[in-house]
Amino acid sequence: MKKTLAILSAVLALVMSLTLFASCGDPETPPDDTTAPVVVTDTDAVSGANTDDNGYLLDDLPELNFGDEEIKILNWDSERVEFEIKEEQLNGSIVPEAIYNRNLNTEARMHVKLVWHEEQGANPNIGPFCQHVEQQYAAGNIYDMIAAYTRTAGTLLTMGYYQDLNQIDESYLNLSQPWWPQRLIETMQIGNGLYFVSGDISTNLLHFMYGIYYNKQMLADLNLEDPVKFVDERTWTIDKLIEMSKGVYIDSDTDGSASEGDTYGFCSIYYHLDAFYTGSGLRLLEQDPDKLLVVSDDFSSDKCITMCDKIATWMTSGDCYISSSQTSRKYQVPFVNGKALFCQNRVYMADQENGCKLHDVTWDYGILPTPLYNLDQEEYITVVGNPFTLWGIEKDHDSARVTMITAVMECLCSNGYRYTTPALFETNMKYRYTPDSTDGSMRMFDIIHDTIDFDLGRIFSKQDNYMSEMPTKVISDGGSWGAVASKQATAVRKLVEANITKPINEKYN
């Protein structure tokens, strides 16, 4: 039964009377089930208030007391700070302080103790992280929550270690709240099951949103219109991006070859280019009528081939500085040096921790959403880079403990919405690191944030041979997706059936 703010006054009266009746018992006698909460009426719900003093929506959790129970959380070594922050680690930085307050408030509200355990779990360490879960489970050490790198979470799911969130009868998770992105809830369903979630509970979800940065001074020097206008008019398309970046190349260092010292219309790296795939409304994996995961027809469709051909022609025009591997070219350098009009990257490019030092430049830049496929596309779509966190509940806890875990998870995400997201997104990234806050850049950030989308094809990269990177890897190497699309789709279908659909059916059905 989902806990909501829409509690009838009669029910509230009953709860209050039961609470008063229970208080007549012996206060020194603990309950038989140490995870059963002491429920106190939600004063905000009773008073009718649904926002805090800063205008942020309140959750619908009642006051709960889980008797200082320890909540064991296994987390990965995320690229950006996200999980445990100790008081002695606070140094005045606003994001760590917000994470610290999120955790502290959750502990105080739920009367629990968050116990964090970190293991390396990014792409190179998917195997060891999963092996740790396997070994601990075999030893009887079941974590309450697993906060994993997305591709690691996908692998753990195929191994059968998650609780189906849709099968929890007494759950405090309210996935209709704004701190849980609705597109994630919709696209992460596998059959009738939902095994992990994300949202404001993951600071890295915001760090890794994709956008297109642009150099305002170069824009003026080239007598080009501000692309914010095109975004607002919904004419910001792939064709418009290509058109604006054409003819910009200059051999600035006069060495006779294209190098990072030259001037370009656009720069990026091959695995960023897949933002155009999702941004065009194309899917990787989706459910068929029987609710089984299948490779989307989009993967080898005429639309996908047309998009790839268009981008491939653009990539080889001389106006683009593209790295086809992580080491071949420092793709951000031209933009940070003020010699590229556009740069495709995650939004963290502008934050203080990023090594490219964009936040130190003296010239003005702005940011835009990933362009539309064409004028017929109804809305912008933002893909999120893989290094964000998916949160799930490990299987085989008793029902009372699972209920407690859902309350803590809901509280963490709700507090993330009120503490970490405002600190990171509004104060740290949107205002502090956008030089001119009056130019529409804040609105552009809002569009990027509000249109984030997800695809299980990215989550199951380890199982589907990194299908999300296949089209753009081919075109960044100068090949034609149309020449290999059908063959690749056939191969991926076999992988999906063997490595995803079959094990999930065996483990959960």
XYZ file of C-alpha atoms in Angstrom:
509
model
C 0.000 0.000 0.000
C 1.543 3.314 -1.071
C 1.707 6.092 1.524
C 0.373 9.357 0.096
C -0.573 12.829 1.250
C -4.188 12.144 0.377
C -5.046 10.699 3.795
C -8.689 11.042 4.744
C -9.353 12.894 7.954
C -11.140 9.873 9.368
C -8.085 7.711 8.779
C -5.881 10.356 10.376
C -8.114 10.438 13.389
C -7.925 6.655 13.654
C -4.130 6.679 13.370
C -3.886 9.373 16.051
C -6.153 7.462 18.381
C -4.207 4.236 17.861
C -0.965 6.093 18.542
C -2.348 7.484 21.778
C -3.599 4.039 22.761
C -0.205 2.486 22.022
C 1.537 5.090 24.167
C -0.224 3.696 27.242
C 1.936 0.552 27.055
C 5.266 -0.056 28.734
C 7.774 2.335 27.003
C 10.694 0.187 28.153
C 9.444 -2.911 26.333
C 10.872 -3.058 22.790
C 8.680 -4.358 19.960
C 9.227 -7.929 18.815
C 10.248 -6.747 15.337
C 13.044 -4.204 15.699
C 12.440 -2.922 12.177
C 8.772 -2.126 12.745
C 8.381 1.667 12.828
C 6.692 3.790 15.422
C 4.329 5.897 13.288
C 3.579 9.494 14.242
C 1.175 11.698 12.325
C 2.758 13.771 9.555
C 2.171 17.312 10.813
C 2.745 18.819 7.370
C 0.036 16.597 5.890
C -2.348 17.447 8.702
C -1.767 21.178 8.396
C -2.169 20.999 4.632
C 1.331 22.297 3.882
C 2.954 20.596 0.912
C 6.109 22.694 0.443
C 9.002 23.626 2.700
C 10.177 27.152 3.504
C 12.144 27.260 0.224
C 9.188 26.236 -1.897
C 10.312 22.635 -2.488
C 7.640 19.948 -2.499
C 7.476 17.865 0.658
C 7.339 14.090 0.547
C 4.397 12.143 1.933
C 6.368 10.126 4.461
C 4.882 10.087 7.946
C 7.200 10.445 10.898
C 8.854 7.069 11.395
C 11.033 5.640 14.126
C 13.025 2.539 13.236
C 14.851 2.428 16.572
C 18.293 3.477 15.256
C 18.475 0.401 13.041
C 21.587 0.186 10.843
C 20.947 0.479 7.106
C 23.770 -1.164 5.169
C 24.475 0.450 1.800
C 26.968 -0.878 -0.732
C 28.129 1.920 -3.038
C 30.558 2.198 -5.935
C 33.511 4.595 -6.184
C 31.646 7.218 -8.203
C 33.516 9.800 -10.265
C 31.856 12.643 -8.365
C 31.119 12.700 -4.628
C 27.709 11.198 -3.896
C 27.510 8.891 -0.887
C 29.071 9.121 2.579
C 30.432 12.462 3.783
C 31.957 12.640 7.258
C 31.866 15.824 9.283
C 35.660 16.118 9.259
C 35.586 16.075 5.447
C 33.513 19.258 5.226
C 35.612 22.119 3.894
C 33.059 24.720 2.861
C 32.258 23.147 -0.519
C 28.531 23.337 -1.041
C 27.882 19.968 -2.679
C 29.605 17.769 -0.042
C 27.863 19.806 2.647
C 24.508 19.223 0.958
C 25.168 15.459 0.756
C 26.175 15.464 4.437
C 22.908 17.242 5.339
C 20.881 14.867 3.149
C 22.295 11.880 5.026
C 22.013 13.528 8.442
C 18.404 14.523 7.875
C 17.511 11.035 6.647
C 19.036 9.453 9.746
C 17.209 11.897 12.020
C 13.822 11.565 10.321
C 13.895 7.775 10.034
C 15.795 7.132 13.264
C 18.325 4.945 11.463
C 22.086 4.788 11.067
C 23.391 4.750 7.485
C 26.361 2.382 7.212
C 28.246 2.797 3.941
C 30.588 0.289 2.328
C 32.445 1.292 -0.831
C 33.823 -1.030 -3.506
C 35.357 -0.123 -6.844
C 32.564 -0.645 -9.342
C 33.002 1.475 -12.472
C 33.288 -0.112 -15.911
C 36.744 -1.724 -15.380
C 35.573 -3.193 -12.048
C 32.103 -4.522 -12.857
C 33.305 -8.108 -12.304
C 34.950 -7.555 -8.893
C 31.999 -5.496 -7.608
C 29.514 -8.199 -8.583
C 31.791 -10.874 -7.151
C 31.809 -8.979 -3.837
C 28.004 -8.993 -3.749
C 27.991 -12.704 -4.593
C 30.506 -13.571 -1.878
C 28.814 -11.468 0.795
C 25.412 -12.897 -0.045
C 26.765 -16.441 0.224
C 28.176 -15.539 3.657
C 24.778 -14.244 4.806
C 25.724 -10.563 4.615
C 22.883 -9.065 2.600
C 23.089 -5.341 1.942
C 19.933 -3.312 2.385
C 20.601 -1.111 -0.616
C 23.028 -1.354 -3.515
C 24.025 1.943 -5.114
C 25.865 0.858 -8.259
C 27.307 2.211 -11.469
C 24.635 1.735 -14.122
C 26.340 -1.037 -16.095
C 27.232 -2.827 -12.866
C 23.590 -2.655 -11.794
C 22.591 -4.227 -15.106
C 24.999 -7.095 -14.519
C 23.784 -7.639 -10.935
C 20.239 -7.790 -12.234
C 21.062 -10.625 -14.624
C 22.661 -12.418 -11.673
C 19.402 -12.218 -9.700
C 20.386 -10.043 -6.729
C 17.631 -7.401 -6.747
C 14.243 -7.153 -5.076
C 11.417 -6.335 -7.495
C 10.241 -2.918 -6.320
C 6.828 -3.480 -7.902
C 6.216 -6.514 -5.674
C 6.583 -4.702 -2.334
C 3.099 -4.472 -0.812
C 3.925 -2.159 2.085
C 6.198 0.268 0.270
C 6.958 3.878 1.118
C 8.388 4.528 -2.358
C 6.225 7.080 -4.141
C 7.567 6.924 -7.688
C 5.115 9.567 -8.888
C 7.054 12.254 -6.999
C 9.273 14.631 -9.010
C 12.499 13.358 -7.441
C 11.990 10.081 -9.345
C 12.201 10.865 -13.121
C 9.103 9.446 -14.774
C 10.948 8.485 -17.942
C 13.301 6.363 -15.877
C 10.430 4.596 -14.144
C 8.779 3.912 -17.505
C 11.858 2.723 -19.381
C 13.436 0.673 -16.578
C 10.473 -1.698 -16.363
C 11.386 -5.240 -17.430
C 8.260 -7.284 -17.938
C 6.202 -6.385 -14.884
C 9.276 -5.800 -12.743
C 11.208 -2.715 -11.644
C 14.525 -3.516 -9.998
C 16.406 -0.235 -9.648
C 15.709 3.481 -9.718
C 17.553 6.789 -9.742
C 16.832 10.487 -9.670
C 17.683 13.205 -7.154
C 19.144 10.433 -4.998
C 22.123 10.441 -7.434
C 24.147 13.646 -7.764
C 25.935 12.049 -10.707
C 22.660 11.945 -12.629
C 22.973 15.727 -12.898
C 26.720 15.753 -13.534
C 26.425 13.420 -16.522
C 23.553 14.989 -18.458
C 24.612 15.740 -22.035
C 24.543 19.194 -23.566
C 26.173 21.278 -26.292
C 28.450 24.097 -25.081
C 29.023 27.080 -27.351
C 31.502 29.971 -27.493
C 29.668 33.316 -27.486
C 32.604 35.360 -28.724
C 33.128 33.105 -31.734
C 29.401 33.243 -32.375
C 29.579 37.042 -32.561
C 32.772 37.027 -34.662
C 31.084 34.724 -37.190
C 27.925 36.897 -37.249
C 25.767 33.933 -36.216
C 22.487 34.142 -34.352
C 22.315 33.023 -30.748
C 21.182 29.362 -30.835
C 19.104 29.916 -27.684
C 16.598 31.516 -30.048
C 16.462 28.324 -32.105
C 15.958 26.216 -28.987
C 13.032 28.384 -27.943
C 11.543 28.234 -31.443
C 12.112 24.450 -31.569
C 14.234 24.870 -34.691
C 17.411 23.708 -32.925
C 17.991 20.576 -35.025
C 20.966 18.461 -36.080
C 20.823 20.259 -39.433
C 20.999 23.651 -37.684
C 24.020 22.559 -35.631
C 25.780 21.331 -38.776
C 24.896 24.501 -40.658
C 26.269 26.778 -37.920
C 29.515 24.833 -37.563
C 30.309 24.663 -41.291
C 33.255 26.564 -42.727
C 34.712 27.408 -39.330
C 37.968 25.415 -39.597
C 41.197 27.445 -39.615
C 44.722 26.029 -39.531
C 45.479 28.337 -36.615
C 48.874 26.881 -35.760
C 49.849 26.811 -39.472
C 51.358 23.330 -39.247
C 49.481 22.120 -42.304
C 47.474 19.463 -40.451
C 44.395 19.295 -38.251
C 45.532 19.465 -34.621
C 44.265 20.636 -31.260
C 45.764 24.082 -31.861
C 43.447 24.768 -34.811
C 39.977 26.343 -34.892
C 36.911 24.125 -35.320
C 33.158 24.294 -35.585
C 32.563 21.311 -33.294
C 34.512 18.950 -31.048
C 33.627 15.759 -29.191
C 34.582 12.107 -28.658
C 32.948 9.049 -30.222
C 31.072 7.861 -27.123
C 29.512 11.313 -26.635
C 28.058 11.153 -30.137
C 25.514 8.548 -29.054
C 23.647 11.445 -27.411
C 22.437 12.201 -30.956
C 20.913 8.699 -31.129
C 18.804 9.077 -27.990
C 18.272 12.767 -28.715
C 16.651 11.796 -32.014
C 14.050 9.677 -30.250
C 15.708 6.376 -31.182
C 15.615 3.426 -28.791
C 18.106 0.600 -28.221
C 16.078 -1.922 -26.220
C 12.345 -1.911 -25.647
C 9.589 -4.271 -24.587
C 7.659 -6.301 -27.131
C 3.924 -7.057 -26.682
C 4.840 -9.962 -24.400
C 6.877 -7.557 -22.235
C 10.164 -9.175 -23.168
C 13.227 -7.055 -23.853
C 14.064 -6.924 -27.536
C 16.340 -4.894 -29.786
C 14.382 -1.935 -31.084
C 13.744 -1.714 -34.811
C 15.223 1.803 -34.480
C 18.704 0.307 -34.223
C 18.888 -0.580 -37.913
C 16.103 1.695 -39.183
C 16.278 4.061 -42.143
C 15.982 6.960 -39.700
C 19.041 5.799 -37.761
C 21.041 5.187 -40.939
C 20.078 8.618 -42.303
C 21.131 10.297 -39.044
C 24.428 8.397 -38.953
C 25.216 9.189 -42.596
C 24.508 12.855 -41.988
C 26.753 12.988 -38.926
C 29.472 10.944 -40.662
C 29.591 13.400 -43.561
C 29.785 16.253 -41.072
C 32.510 14.528 -39.018
C 34.743 14.240 -42.088
C 34.117 17.780 -43.366
C 37.196 19.173 -41.638
C 35.167 21.373 -39.292
C 34.975 18.750 -36.539
C 37.650 17.651 -34.077
C 36.579 14.152 -33.012
C 38.462 11.627 -30.921
C 37.801 8.030 -31.958
C 39.357 6.715 -28.723
C 39.948 7.924 -25.182
C 43.643 8.562 -25.842
C 43.977 9.635 -29.471
C 42.876 13.254 -29.082
C 42.180 15.585 -26.175
C 38.904 16.553 -27.775
C 37.985 19.322 -25.282
C 41.186 21.311 -25.780
C 40.101 23.418 -28.781
C 36.932 24.541 -27.013
C 38.617 25.345 -23.690
C 41.278 27.278 -25.630
C 38.540 29.373 -27.218
C 39.028 27.836 -30.667
C 35.895 25.745 -31.146
C 32.396 27.067 -31.648
C 30.603 24.029 -30.178
C 31.614 21.223 -27.819
C 29.482 18.228 -26.929
C 30.013 16.993 -23.388
C 28.397 16.153 -20.076
C 27.375 19.234 -18.099
C 30.103 18.590 -15.528
C 32.523 20.123 -18.046
C 31.732 23.466 -16.421
C 32.172 22.439 -12.819
C 35.201 23.272 -10.734
C 36.388 19.690 -10.368
C 36.659 19.063 -14.107
C 40.274 18.908 -15.251
C 39.661 20.778 -18.496
C 39.401 24.087 -16.536
C 36.464 25.492 -18.472
C 35.362 27.302 -15.312
C 38.611 29.333 -15.443
C 38.135 30.839 -18.909
C 37.655 34.593 -19.256
C 35.347 34.422 -22.287
C 31.635 33.701 -22.175
C 30.062 30.387 -23.042
C 26.538 28.994 -22.982
C 24.947 25.577 -23.080
C 22.186 24.062 -25.206
C 20.228 20.800 -25.220
C 21.017 18.022 -27.676
C 19.377 19.109 -30.961
C 16.186 17.642 -32.371
C 16.381 15.083 -35.177
C 14.200 17.327 -37.349
C 11.373 19.835 -37.086
C 8.795 17.047 -36.674
C 10.261 15.961 -33.317
C 8.058 17.263 -30.527
C 10.580 17.713 -27.711
C 14.253 17.708 -26.843
C 15.639 14.513 -25.324
C 18.658 14.388 -23.016
C 20.697 11.260 -22.530
C 22.691 10.778 -19.326
C 26.246 9.446 -19.446
C 26.733 5.985 -17.960
C 28.524 6.947 -14.698
C 25.433 7.748 -12.645
C 23.996 5.577 -9.891
C 21.127 3.120 -9.909
C 19.733 2.260 -6.483
C 18.149 -1.066 -5.671
C 17.223 -3.261 -2.707
C 19.079 -6.549 -2.381
C 16.825 -9.600 -2.364
C 15.799 -11.909 0.479
C 15.068 -9.475 3.320
C 11.914 -10.118 5.336
C 8.908 -7.971 4.453
C 9.161 -5.688 7.500
C 12.774 -4.831 6.712
C 11.985 -4.231 3.035
C 9.294 -1.768 4.112
C 11.835 0.045 6.282
C 14.356 0.157 3.423
C 11.792 1.697 1.069
C 11.127 4.451 3.614
C 14.834 5.233 3.912
C 15.292 5.181 0.131
C 12.332 7.515 -0.383
C 13.684 9.837 2.299
C 17.171 9.907 0.756
C 15.782 10.777 -2.660
C 13.325 13.335 -1.304
C 16.096 14.975 0.704
C 18.305 14.883 -2.380
C 15.626 16.901 -4.169
C 15.729 19.509 -1.394
C 19.432 19.457 -0.456
C 21.830 18.143 -3.100
C 20.050 19.056 -6.318
C 19.619 22.745 -5.443
C 23.246 22.921 -4.283
C 24.704 21.183 -7.304
C 22.355 22.185 -10.080
C 21.083 25.621 -9.181
C 23.881 27.120 -7.082
C 26.973 25.216 -8.180
C 26.369 24.549 -11.859
C 23.547 26.653 -13.207
C 24.400 29.965 -11.571
C 28.000 29.835 -10.461
C 29.509 28.285 -13.568
C 27.383 29.921 -16.251
C 29.109 33.291 -16.712
C 26.060 35.256 -17.879
C 22.911 34.135 -16.120
C 20.698 36.525 -18.097
C 21.278 34.930 -21.521
C 18.917 31.997 -21.224
C 21.550 29.494 -20.103
C 19.662 28.780 -16.887
C 16.585 27.998 -18.972
C 18.706 25.782 -21.193
C 19.870 23.863 -18.111
C 16.245 23.421 -17.106
C 15.369 22.001 -20.531
C 18.319 19.605 -20.352
C 17.338 18.471 -16.851
C 13.621 18.177 -17.526
C 14.037 16.038 -20.663
C 16.427 13.349 -19.430
C 15.696 9.929 -20.874
C 16.982 6.411 -20.252
C 17.449 3.217 -22.212
C 18.111 -0.287 -20.913
C 20.374 -0.828 -23.902
C 22.883 1.425 -22.163
C 22.372 -0.183 -18.737
C 23.036 -3.664 -20.155
C 26.130 -2.619 -22.138
C 28.176 -5.442 -20.638
C 25.610 -7.948 -21.912
C 24.818 -6.441 -25.350
C 28.426 -5.711 -26.395
C 28.033 -1.941 -25.859
C 25.389 -1.573 -28.547
C 24.816 2.098 -27.630
C 28.286 2.949 -28.948
C 28.133 0.865 -32.129
C 26.594 3.347 -34.608
C 28.687 6.342 -33.577
C 31.901 4.300 -33.233
C 31.460 3.167 -36.820
C 30.893 6.677 -38.146
C 33.645 8.287 -36.038
C 36.042 5.781 -37.633
C 34.834 6.866 -41.073
C 32.588 3.875 -41.773
C 28.955 3.599 -42.844
C 26.354 2.415 -40.339
C 24.057 1.474 -43.180
C 26.609 -1.070 -44.405
C 26.699 -2.958 -41.090
C 23.445 -2.074 -39.304
C 21.494 -5.223 -40.217
C 24.385 -7.542 -39.354
C 25.022 -5.807 -36.029
C 21.326 -5.875 -35.125
C 21.178 -9.631 -35.725
C 24.225 -10.212 -33.538
C 22.887 -8.011 -30.724
C 19.502 -9.764 -30.767
C 21.234 -13.048 -29.971
C 23.193 -11.404 -27.144
C 20.071 -9.845 -25.643
C 18.226 -13.165 -25.667
C 21.140 -15.130 -24.188
C 22.609 -12.592 -21.764
C 19.622 -10.514 -20.624
C 16.173 -11.964 -21.332
C 16.959 -15.590 -20.499
C 18.786 -15.053 -17.179
C 16.247 -12.476 -15.971
C 13.379 -14.838 -16.744
C 15.170 -17.648 -14.930
C 16.020 -15.541 -11.864
C 12.805 -13.567 -11.415
C 9.953 -15.474 -13.096
